[in-house]
PDB file of C-alpha atoms in Angstrom:
ATOM      1  CA  MET A   1       0.000   0.000   0.000  1.00  0.00           C
ATOM      2  CA  SER A   2       1.382   3.401  -0.990  1.00  0.00           C
ATOM      3  CA  ARG A   3       1.863   6.127   1.604  1.00  0.00           C
ATOM      4  CA  LYS A   4      -0.644   8.379  -0.195  1.00  0.00           C
ATOM      5  CA  LEU A   5      -3.304   5.638  -0.220  1.00  0.00           C
ATOM      6  CA  ALA A   6      -2.723   4.880   3.461  1.00  0.00           C
ATOM      7  CA  VAL A   7      -3.093   8.557   4.337  1.00  0.00           C
ATOM      8  CA  ALA A   8      -6.269   8.781   2.248  1.00  0.00           C
ATOM      9  CA  LEU A   9      -7.783   5.730   3.959  1.00  0.00           C
ATOM     10  CA  LEU A  10      -6.957   7.142   7.380  1.00  0.00           C
ATOM     11  CA  ALA A  11      -8.591  10.427   6.390  1.00  0.00           C
ATOM     12  CA  VAL A  12     -11.767   8.614   5.278  1.00  0.00           C
ATOM     13  CA  ALA A  13     -11.820   6.596   8.503  1.00  0.00           C
ATOM     14  CA  GLY A  14     -11.402   9.797  10.478  1.00  0.00           C
ATOM     15  CA  LEU A  15     -14.294  11.449   8.633  1.00  0.00           C
ATOM     16  CA  ALA A  16     -16.498   8.396   9.243  1.00  0.00           C
ATOM     17  CA  ALA A  17     -15.652   8.372  12.952  1.00  0.00           C
ATOM     18  CA  GLY A  18     -16.316  12.103  13.157  1.00  0.00           C
ATOM     19  CA  SER A  19     -19.658  11.657  11.395  1.00  0.00           C
ATOM     20  CA  ALA A  20     -20.619   8.837  13.799  1.00  0.00           C
ATOM     21  CA  ARG A  21     -19.745  10.986  16.803  1.00  0.00           C
ATOM     22  CA  ALA A  22     -21.766  13.871  15.378  1.00  0.00           C
ATOM     23  CA  SER A  23     -24.763  11.592  14.811  1.00  0.00           C
ATOM     24  CA  GLU A  24     -24.529  10.231  18.334  1.00  0.00           C
ATOM     25  CA  ALA A  25     -24.264  13.741  19.764  1.00  0.00           C
ATOM     26  CA  ASN A  26     -27.312  14.849  17.758  1.00  0.00           C
ATOM     27  CA  ILE A  27     -29.317  11.829  18.923  1.00  0.00           C
ATOM     28  CA  ARG A  28     -28.354  12.508  22.536  1.00  0.00           C
ATOM     29  CA  LYS A  29     -29.487  16.142  22.200  1.00  0.00           C
ATOM     30  CA  ALA A  30     -32.762  15.222  20.462  1.00  0.00           C
ATOM     31  CA  PHE A  31     -33.558  12.411  22.911  1.00  0.00           C
ATOM     32  CA  GLN A  32     -32.890  14.676  25.879  1.00  0.00           C
ATOM     33  CA  ALA A  33     -35.178  17.333  24.398  1.00  0.00           C
ATOM     34  CA  ARG A  34     -37.932  14.797  23.709  1.00  0.00           C
ATOM     35  CA  PHE A  35     -37.628  13.193  27.163  1.00  0.00           C
ATOM     36  CA  PRO A  36     -36.414  15.997  29.476  1.00  0.00           C
ATOM     37  CA  GLN A  37     -36.854  13.882  32.625  1.00  0.00           C
ATOM     38  CA  ALA A  38     -34.399  11.276  31.332  1.00  0.00           C
ATOM     39  CA  SER A  39     -30.670  11.424  31.995  1.00  0.00           C
ATOM     40  CA  VAL A  40     -28.930  10.177  28.851  1.00  0.00           C
ATOM     41  CA  GLU A  41     -25.776   8.237  29.717  1.00  0.00           C
ATOM     42  CA  SER A  42     -24.608   7.041  26.311  1.00  0.00           C
ATOM     43  CA  VAL A  43     -25.536   6.717  22.652  1.00  0.00           C
ATOM     44  CA  ALA A  44     -23.979   4.039  20.427  1.00  0.00           C
ATOM     45  CA  ARG A  45     -24.546   2.260  17.131  1.00  0.00           C
ATOM     46  CA  THR A  46     -26.074  -1.215  17.203  1.00  0.00           C
ATOM     47  CA  PRO A  47     -24.992  -4.019  14.820  1.00  0.00           C
ATOM     48  CA  PHE A  48     -27.989  -3.054  12.649  1.00  0.00           C
ATOM     49  CA  ALA A  49     -27.747  -0.258  10.091  1.00  0.00           C
ATOM     50  CA  GLY A  50     -29.411   2.977  11.131  1.00  0.00           C
ATOM     51  CA  ILE A  51     -30.388   1.822  14.628  1.00  0.00           C
ATOM     52  CA  TYR A  52     -28.816   3.375  17.707  1.00  0.00           C
ATOM     53  CA  GLU A  53     -28.830   2.350  21.353  1.00  0.00           C
ATOM     54  CA  VAL A  54     -29.648   5.032  23.927  1.00  0.00           C
ATOM     55  CA  VAL A  55     -28.865   4.283  27.580  1.00  0.00           C
ATOM     56  CA  PHE A  56     -30.710   6.480  30.064  1.00  0.00           C
ATOM     57  CA  ASP A  57     -31.233   6.051  33.804  1.00  0.00           C
ATOM     58  CA  GLY A  58     -30.013   2.461  33.518  1.00  0.00           C
ATOM     59  CA  GLN A  59     -32.596   1.666  30.826  1.00  0.00           C
ATOM     60  CA  ILE A  60     -32.152   1.017  27.104  1.00  0.00           C
ATOM     61  CA  ALA A  61     -34.065   2.411  24.130  1.00  0.00           C
ATOM     62  CA  TYR A  62     -33.491   2.241  20.386  1.00  0.00           C
ATOM     63  CA  THR A  63     -33.963   4.920  17.751  1.00  0.00           C
ATOM     64  CA  ASP A  64     -32.836   6.074  14.334  1.00  0.00           C
ATOM     65  CA  GLU A  65     -30.548   8.974  13.501  1.00  0.00           C
ATOM     66  CA  LYS A  66     -33.462  11.435  13.222  1.00  0.00           C
ATOM     67  CA  LEU A  67     -35.307  10.175  16.300  1.00  0.00           C
ATOM     68  CA  SER A  68     -38.316   9.459  14.094  1.00  0.00           C
ATOM     69  CA  PHE A  69     -39.092   6.418  16.243  1.00  0.00           C
ATOM     70  CA  VAL A  70     -38.172   5.250  19.741  1.00  0.00           C
ATOM     71  CA  LEU A  71     -38.407   1.587  20.732  1.00  0.00           C
ATOM     72  CA  PHE A  72     -38.569   0.535  24.363  1.00  0.00           C
ATOM     73  CA  GLY A  73     -38.226  -3.230  24.468  1.00  0.00           C
ATOM     74  CA  ASN A  74     -35.986  -6.159  23.629  1.00  0.00           C
ATOM     75  CA  LEU A  75     -33.878  -6.181  20.478  1.00  0.00           C
ATOM     76  CA  TYR A  76     -33.019  -9.674  19.208  1.00  0.00           C
ATOM     77  CA  ASP A  77     -30.251 -10.696  16.836  1.00  0.00           C
ATOM     78  CA  VAL A  78     -31.520 -13.685  14.836  1.00  0.00           C
ATOM     79  CA  ARG A  79     -28.890 -13.661  12.112  1.00  0.00           C
ATOM     80  CA  GLY A  80     -27.529 -17.072  11.197  1.00  0.00           C
ATOM     81  CA  GLY A  81     -30.437 -18.875  12.830  1.00  0.00           C
ATOM     82  CA  ALA A  82     -29.265 -18.084  16.356  1.00  0.00           C
ATOM     83  CA  GLU A  83     -31.276 -15.932  18.729  1.00  0.00           C
ATOM     84  CA  ARG A  84     -29.602 -13.455  21.070  1.00  0.00           C
ATOM     85  CA  ASN A  85     -31.425 -10.977  23.245  1.00  0.00           C
ATOM     86  CA  LEU A  86     -29.072  -8.025  22.754  1.00  0.00           C
ATOM     87  CA  THR A  87     -31.021  -5.865  25.183  1.00  0.00           C
ATOM     88  CA  ARG A  88     -30.726  -8.397  27.994  1.00  0.00           C
ATOM     89  CA  GLU A  89     -27.001  -8.834  27.300  1.00  0.00           C
ATOM     90  CA  ARG A  90     -26.384  -5.092  27.276  1.00  0.00           C
ATOM     91  CA  SER A  91     -28.476  -4.528  30.390  1.00  0.00           C
ATOM     92  CA  GLY A  92     -26.404  -7.128  32.234  1.00  0.00           C
ATOM     93  CA  GLN A  93     -23.163  -5.525  31.090  1.00  0.00           C
ATOM     94  CA  LEU A  94     -24.333  -2.107  32.293  1.00  0.00           C
ATOM     95  CA  ALA A  95     -25.389  -3.608  35.623  1.00  0.00           C
ATOM     96  CA  VAL A  96     -22.003  -5.273  36.184  1.00  0.00           C
ATOM     97  CA  GLN A  97     -20.222  -2.013  35.352  1.00  0.00           C
ATOM     98  CA  ALA A  98     -22.299  -0.247  38.024  1.00  0.00           C
ATOM     99  CA  ILE A  99     -21.887  -3.120  40.483  1.00  0.00           C
ATOM    100  CA  ARG A 100     -18.095  -3.022  40.202  1.00  0.00           C
ATOM    101  CA  LYS A 101     -18.178   0.660  41.122  1.00  0.00           C
ATOM    102  CA  SER A 102     -20.272  -0.115  44.219  1.00  0.00           C
ATOM    103  CA  LEU A 103     -18.281  -2.913  45.867  1.00  0.00           C
ATOM    104  CA  ASP A 104     -17.838  -0.894  49.049  1.00  0.00           C
ATOM    105  CA  HIS A 105     -21.568  -1.557  49.583  1.00  0.00           C
ATOM    106  CA  ALA A 106     -21.046  -5.331  49.466  1.00  0.00           C
ATOM    107  CA  PHE A 107     -19.197  -7.857  51.627  1.00  0.00           C
ATOM    108  CA  LYS A 108     -16.839 -10.443  50.182  1.00  0.00           C
ATOM    109  CA  ARG A 109     -16.329 -14.172  50.579  1.00  0.00           C
ATOM    110  CA  VAL A 110     -13.467 -16.036  48.924  1.00  0.00           C
ATOM    111  CA  ARG A 111     -13.269 -19.748  48.223  1.00  0.00           C
ATOM    112  CA  GLY A 112     -10.067 -21.329  46.916  1.00  0.00           C
ATOM    113  CA  ASN A 113      -8.004 -18.947  44.797  1.00  0.00           C
ATOM    114  CA  GLY A 114     -11.006 -16.666  44.224  1.00  0.00           C
ATOM    115  CA  ARG A 115     -10.083 -16.059  40.578  1.00  0.00           C
ATOM    116  CA  ARG A 116     -13.679 -16.287  39.359  1.00  0.00           C
ATOM    117  CA  VAL A 117     -16.158 -13.639  40.450  1.00  0.00           C
ATOM    118  CA  LEU A 118     -19.897 -13.384  40.899  1.00  0.00           C
ATOM    119  CA  TYR A 119     -22.200 -10.867  42.556  1.00  0.00           C
ATOM    120  CA  THR A 120     -25.379 -11.602  44.495  1.00  0.00           C
ATOM    121  CA  PHE A 121     -28.293  -9.526  45.774  1.00  0.00           C
ATOM    122  CA  GLU A 122     -29.800 -11.241  48.797  1.00  0.00           C
ATOM    123  CA  ASP A 123     -32.099 -10.902  51.796  1.00  0.00           C
ATOM    124  CA  PRO A 124     -31.070 -12.691  55.043  1.00  0.00           C
ATOM    125  CA  ASN A 125     -34.628 -14.036  55.461  1.00  0.00           C
ATOM    126  CA  CYS A 126     -34.952 -15.295  51.886  1.00  0.00           C
ATOM    127  CA  PRO A 127     -35.380 -19.109  51.861  1.00  0.00           C
ATOM    128  CA  TYR A 128     -33.955 -19.446  48.356  1.00  0.00           C
ATOM    129  CA  CYS A 129     -30.942 -17.400  49.431  1.00  0.00           C
ATOM    130  CA  LYS A 130     -30.312 -20.068  52.058  1.00  0.00           C
ATOM    131  CA  LYS A 131     -30.535 -22.763  49.386  1.00  0.00           C
ATOM    132  CA  LEU A 132     -28.138 -20.772  47.210  1.00  0.00           C
ATOM    133  CA  HIS A 133     -25.741 -20.460  50.149  1.00  0.00           C
ATOM    134  CA  ALA A 134     -25.565 -24.253  50.401  1.00  0.00           C
ATOM    135  CA  GLU A 135     -24.916 -24.568  46.668  1.00  0.00           C
ATOM    136  CA  LEU A 136     -22.209 -21.886  46.637  1.00  0.00           C
ATOM    137  CA  ALA A 137     -20.382 -23.901  49.300  1.00  0.00           C
ATOM    138  CA  LYS A 138     -19.863 -26.546  46.586  1.00  0.00           C
ATOM    139  CA  VAL A 139     -18.231 -24.083  44.181  1.00  0.00           C
ATOM    140  CA  ASN A 140     -14.485 -23.555  44.479  1.00  0.00           C
ATOM    141  CA  ASP A 141     -12.087 -20.859  43.280  1.00  0.00           C
ATOM    142  CA  VAL A 142     -14.676 -18.105  43.404  1.00  0.00           C
ATOM    143  CA  THR A 143     -15.076 -14.684  45.009  1.00  0.00           C
ATOM    144  CA  VAL A 144     -18.639 -13.772  45.942  1.00  0.00           C
ATOM    145  CA  TYR A 145     -19.667 -10.166  46.543  1.00  0.00           C
ATOM    146  CA  THR A 146     -23.026  -9.947  48.290  1.00  0.00           C
ATOM    147  CA  PHE A 147     -25.241  -6.875  48.336  1.00  0.00           C
ATOM    148  CA  LEU A 148     -27.837  -6.900  51.093  1.00  0.00           C
ATOM    149  CA  ILE A 149     -31.313  -5.814  50.017  1.00  0.00           C
ATOM    150  CA  PRO A 150     -33.604  -6.475  53.004  1.00  0.00           C
ATOM    151  CA  ILE A 151     -36.961  -6.377  51.215  1.00  0.00           C
ATOM    152  CA  LEU A 152     -38.905  -9.035  53.128  1.00  0.00           C
ATOM    153  CA  GLY A 153     -39.894  -6.936  56.131  1.00  0.00           C
ATOM    154  CA  PRO A 154     -38.598  -5.348  59.351  1.00  0.00           C
ATOM    155  CA  GLU A 155     -36.927  -8.549  60.573  1.00  0.00           C
ATOM    156  CA  SER A 156     -34.898  -8.665  57.357  1.00  0.00           C
ATOM    157  CA  VAL A 157     -33.746  -5.111  57.970  1.00  0.00           C
ATOM    158  CA  GLU A 158     -32.634  -5.922  61.514  1.00  0.00           C
ATOM    159  CA  LYS A 159     -30.775  -9.058  60.457  1.00  0.00           C
ATOM    160  CA  ALA A 160     -29.128  -7.255  57.576  1.00  0.00           C
ATOM    161  CA  ARG A 161     -28.058  -4.452  59.906  1.00  0.00           C
ATOM    162  CA  ALA A 162     -26.566  -6.945  62.368  1.00  0.00           C
ATOM    163  CA  ILE A 163     -24.651  -8.650  59.536  1.00  0.00           C
ATOM    164  CA  TRP A 164     -23.325  -5.403  58.111  1.00  0.00           C
ATOM    165  CA  CYS A 165     -22.292  -4.051  61.519  1.00  0.00           C
ATOM    166  CA  ALA A 166     -20.521  -7.287  62.518  1.00  0.00           C
ATOM    167  CA  LYS A 167     -16.721  -7.336  62.698  1.00  0.00           C
ATOM    168  CA  ASP A 168     -16.716 -10.347  60.370  1.00  0.00           C
ATOM    169  CA  ARG A 169     -19.576  -9.846  57.924  1.00  0.00           C
ATOM    170  CA  ALA A 170     -18.943 -13.079  56.048  1.00  0.00           C
ATOM    171  CA  ARG A 171     -19.107 -15.096  59.262  1.00  0.00           C
ATOM    172  CA  ALA A 172     -22.269 -13.281  60.378  1.00  0.00           C
ATOM    173  CA  TRP A 173     -23.830 -14.024  56.992  1.00  0.00           C
ATOM    174  CA  ASN A 174     -22.914 -17.703  57.272  1.00  0.00           C
ATOM    175  CA  GLU A 175     -24.592 -17.877  60.685  1.00  0.00           C
ATOM    176  CA  ALA A 176     -27.732 -16.231  59.352  1.00  0.00           C
ATOM    177  CA  MET A 177     -27.920 -18.585  56.384  1.00  0.00           C
ATOM    178  CA  GLU A 178     -27.085 -21.776  58.287  1.00  0.00           C
ATOM    179  CA  LYS A 179     -28.655 -21.121  61.705  1.00  0.00           C
ATOM    180  CA  GLY A 180     -31.301 -18.521  60.923  1.00  0.00           C
ATOM    181  CA  ALA A 181     -29.932 -16.061  63.464  1.00  0.00           C
ATOM    182  CA  VAL A 182     -27.091 -13.613  63.910  1.00  0.00           C
ATOM    183  CA  SER A 183     -24.848 -12.998  66.904  1.00  0.00           C
ATOM    184  CA  GLU A 184     -25.669 -10.120  69.179  1.00  0.00           C
ATOM    185  CA  GLY A 185     -23.423  -7.127  68.794  1.00  0.00           C
ATOM    186  CA  SER A 186     -23.354  -3.474  67.951  1.00  0.00           C
ATOM    187  CA  ARG A 187     -25.874  -2.496  65.299  1.00  0.00           C
ATOM    188  CA  ASN A 188     -25.115   1.203  65.422  1.00  0.00           C
ATOM    189  CA  CYS A 189     -23.185   1.548  62.194  1.00  0.00           C
ATOM    190  CA  GLU A 190     -23.896   3.232  58.899  1.00  0.00           C
ATOM    191  CA  VAL A 191     -25.554   0.799  56.497  1.00  0.00           C
ATOM    192  CA  PRO A 192     -25.665   1.016  52.679  1.00  0.00           C
ATOM    193  CA  PHE A 193     -29.140  -0.444  52.213  1.00  0.00           C
ATOM    194  CA  GLU A 194     -30.619   2.629  50.560  1.00  0.00           C
ATOM    195  CA  GLN A 195     -27.817   2.582  47.987  1.00  0.00           C
ATOM    196  CA  THR A 196     -28.081  -1.166  47.374  1.00  0.00           C
ATOM    197  CA  LEU A 197     -31.844  -0.907  46.929  1.00  0.00           C
ATOM    198  CA  GLN A 198     -31.402   1.932  44.447  1.00  0.00           C
ATOM    199  CA  LEU A 199     -28.825  -0.107  42.552  1.00  0.00           C
ATOM    200  CA  SER A 200     -31.110  -3.144  42.436  1.00  0.00           C
ATOM    201  CA  GLN A 201     -34.110  -1.086  41.317  1.00  0.00           C
ATOM    202  CA  ARG A 202     -32.051   0.650  38.636  1.00  0.00           C
ATOM    203  CA  PHE A 203     -31.555  -2.663  36.863  1.00  0.00           C
ATOM    204  CA  GLY A 204     -34.962  -4.146  37.565  1.00  0.00           C
ATOM    205  CA  ILE A 205     -34.021  -6.608  40.297  1.00  0.00           C
ATOM    206  CA  ARG A 206     -37.351  -7.600  41.812  1.00  0.00           C
ATOM    207  CA  GLY A 207     -36.492 -10.540  44.024  1.00  0.00           C
ATOM    208  CA  THR A 208     -33.789 -12.448  45.854  1.00  0.00           C
ATOM    209  CA  PRO A 209     -31.498 -14.063  45.173  1.00  0.00           C
ATOM    210  CA  THR A 210     -30.312 -12.418  41.961  1.00  0.00           C
ATOM    211  CA  ILE A 211     -26.899 -13.427  40.625  1.00  0.00           C
ATOM    212  CA  TYR A 212     -24.664 -11.539  38.193  1.00  0.00           C
ATOM    213  CA  PHE A 213     -21.588 -13.008  36.538  1.00  0.00           C
ATOM    214  CA  ALA A 214     -18.517 -11.189  35.236  1.00  0.00           C
ATOM    215  CA  ASP A 215     -19.669 -11.151  31.607  1.00  0.00           C
ATOM    216  CA  GLY A 216     -22.992  -9.497  32.475  1.00  0.00           C
ATOM    217  CA  SER A 217     -25.088 -12.666  32.356  1.00  0.00           C
ATOM    218  CA  PHE A 218     -27.498 -12.924  35.252  1.00  0.00           C
ATOM    219  CA  VAL A 219     -30.084 -15.160  36.879  1.00  0.00           C
ATOM    220  CA  GLY A 220     -33.078 -14.033  38.878  1.00  0.00           C
ATOM    221  CA  GLY A 221     -33.673 -16.775  41.413  1.00  0.00           C
ATOM    222  CA  PHE A 222     -32.028 -19.908  42.785  1.00  0.00           C
ATOM    223  CA  ILE A 223     -29.779 -22.117  40.666  1.00  0.00           C
ATOM    224  CA  PRO A 224     -27.823 -25.229  41.752  1.00  0.00           C
ATOM    225  CA  ALA A 225     -24.042 -25.534  41.914  1.00  0.00           C
ATOM    226  CA  ASP A 226     -23.676 -27.203  38.499  1.00  0.00           C
ATOM    227  CA  LYS A 227     -25.488 -24.318  36.787  1.00  0.00           C
ATOM    228  CA  ILE A 228     -23.334 -21.809  38.674  1.00  0.00           C
ATOM    229  CA  GLU A 229     -20.258 -23.660  37.390  1.00  0.00           C
ATOM    230  CA  GLU A 230     -21.571 -23.520  33.830  1.00  0.00           C
ATOM    231  CA  ALA A 231     -22.223 -19.790  34.081  1.00  0.00           C
ATOM    232  CA  LEU A 232     -18.777 -19.112  35.588  1.00  0.00           C
ATOM    233  CA  LYS A 233     -17.088 -21.071  32.782  1.00  0.00           C
ATOM    234  CA  ALA A 234     -19.124 -19.235  30.139  1.00  0.00           C
ATOM    235  CA  ALA A 235     -18.251 -15.862  31.718  1.00  0.00           C
ATOM    236  CA  ALA A 236     -14.545 -16.687  31.533  1.00  0.00           C
ATOM    237  CA  ARG A 237     -14.566 -17.350  27.772  1.00  0.00           C
TER     238      ARG A 237
END
């Protein structure tokens, strides 16, 4: 390739990138004007010609360059006979990005070398959280970050407070899951439950347990150890 041709191709690529950025900026401005209560976080092209993704307040919408339509719903990629819910995938990725920025509102448990990571949203009185706890004990080489969302009543709030205020939160959580009670101790500490509830609501978490994996895949509800292993392996690919 000649130097002149290489320079010309770079110039064309630069113009295309500049045009894409301009389009995205225009869509952001138009979307914000059309929906003034929304806080637009990002605008990006989708794999489909002329369709853009707009992320706002943790939600996803789709539109064209002129904002002549706005779609709120799931976008599927069915090319090649496969079926992928692109909206679900993207929503999970956005959630994990936010979760990783909020780890000071979670407590950590490490099994084995801890090289694999998952994130859970749980209530100390949730029976399926207790079943999940037993299954996670069968999974090795994993780090589990748990966000407490005490949504099952006042007793859940008190147990969650006792766990968070404990010197060893992981141990207090184990006692709650295995014995149904927590040790007495100081409960006069600052708790992050308002923030964890806001985070869970932002991404539509409606029940416990909810599990997120490193690649953004997620499960709402209980799954056994073998399914957790499958999801961890898939997330590592």
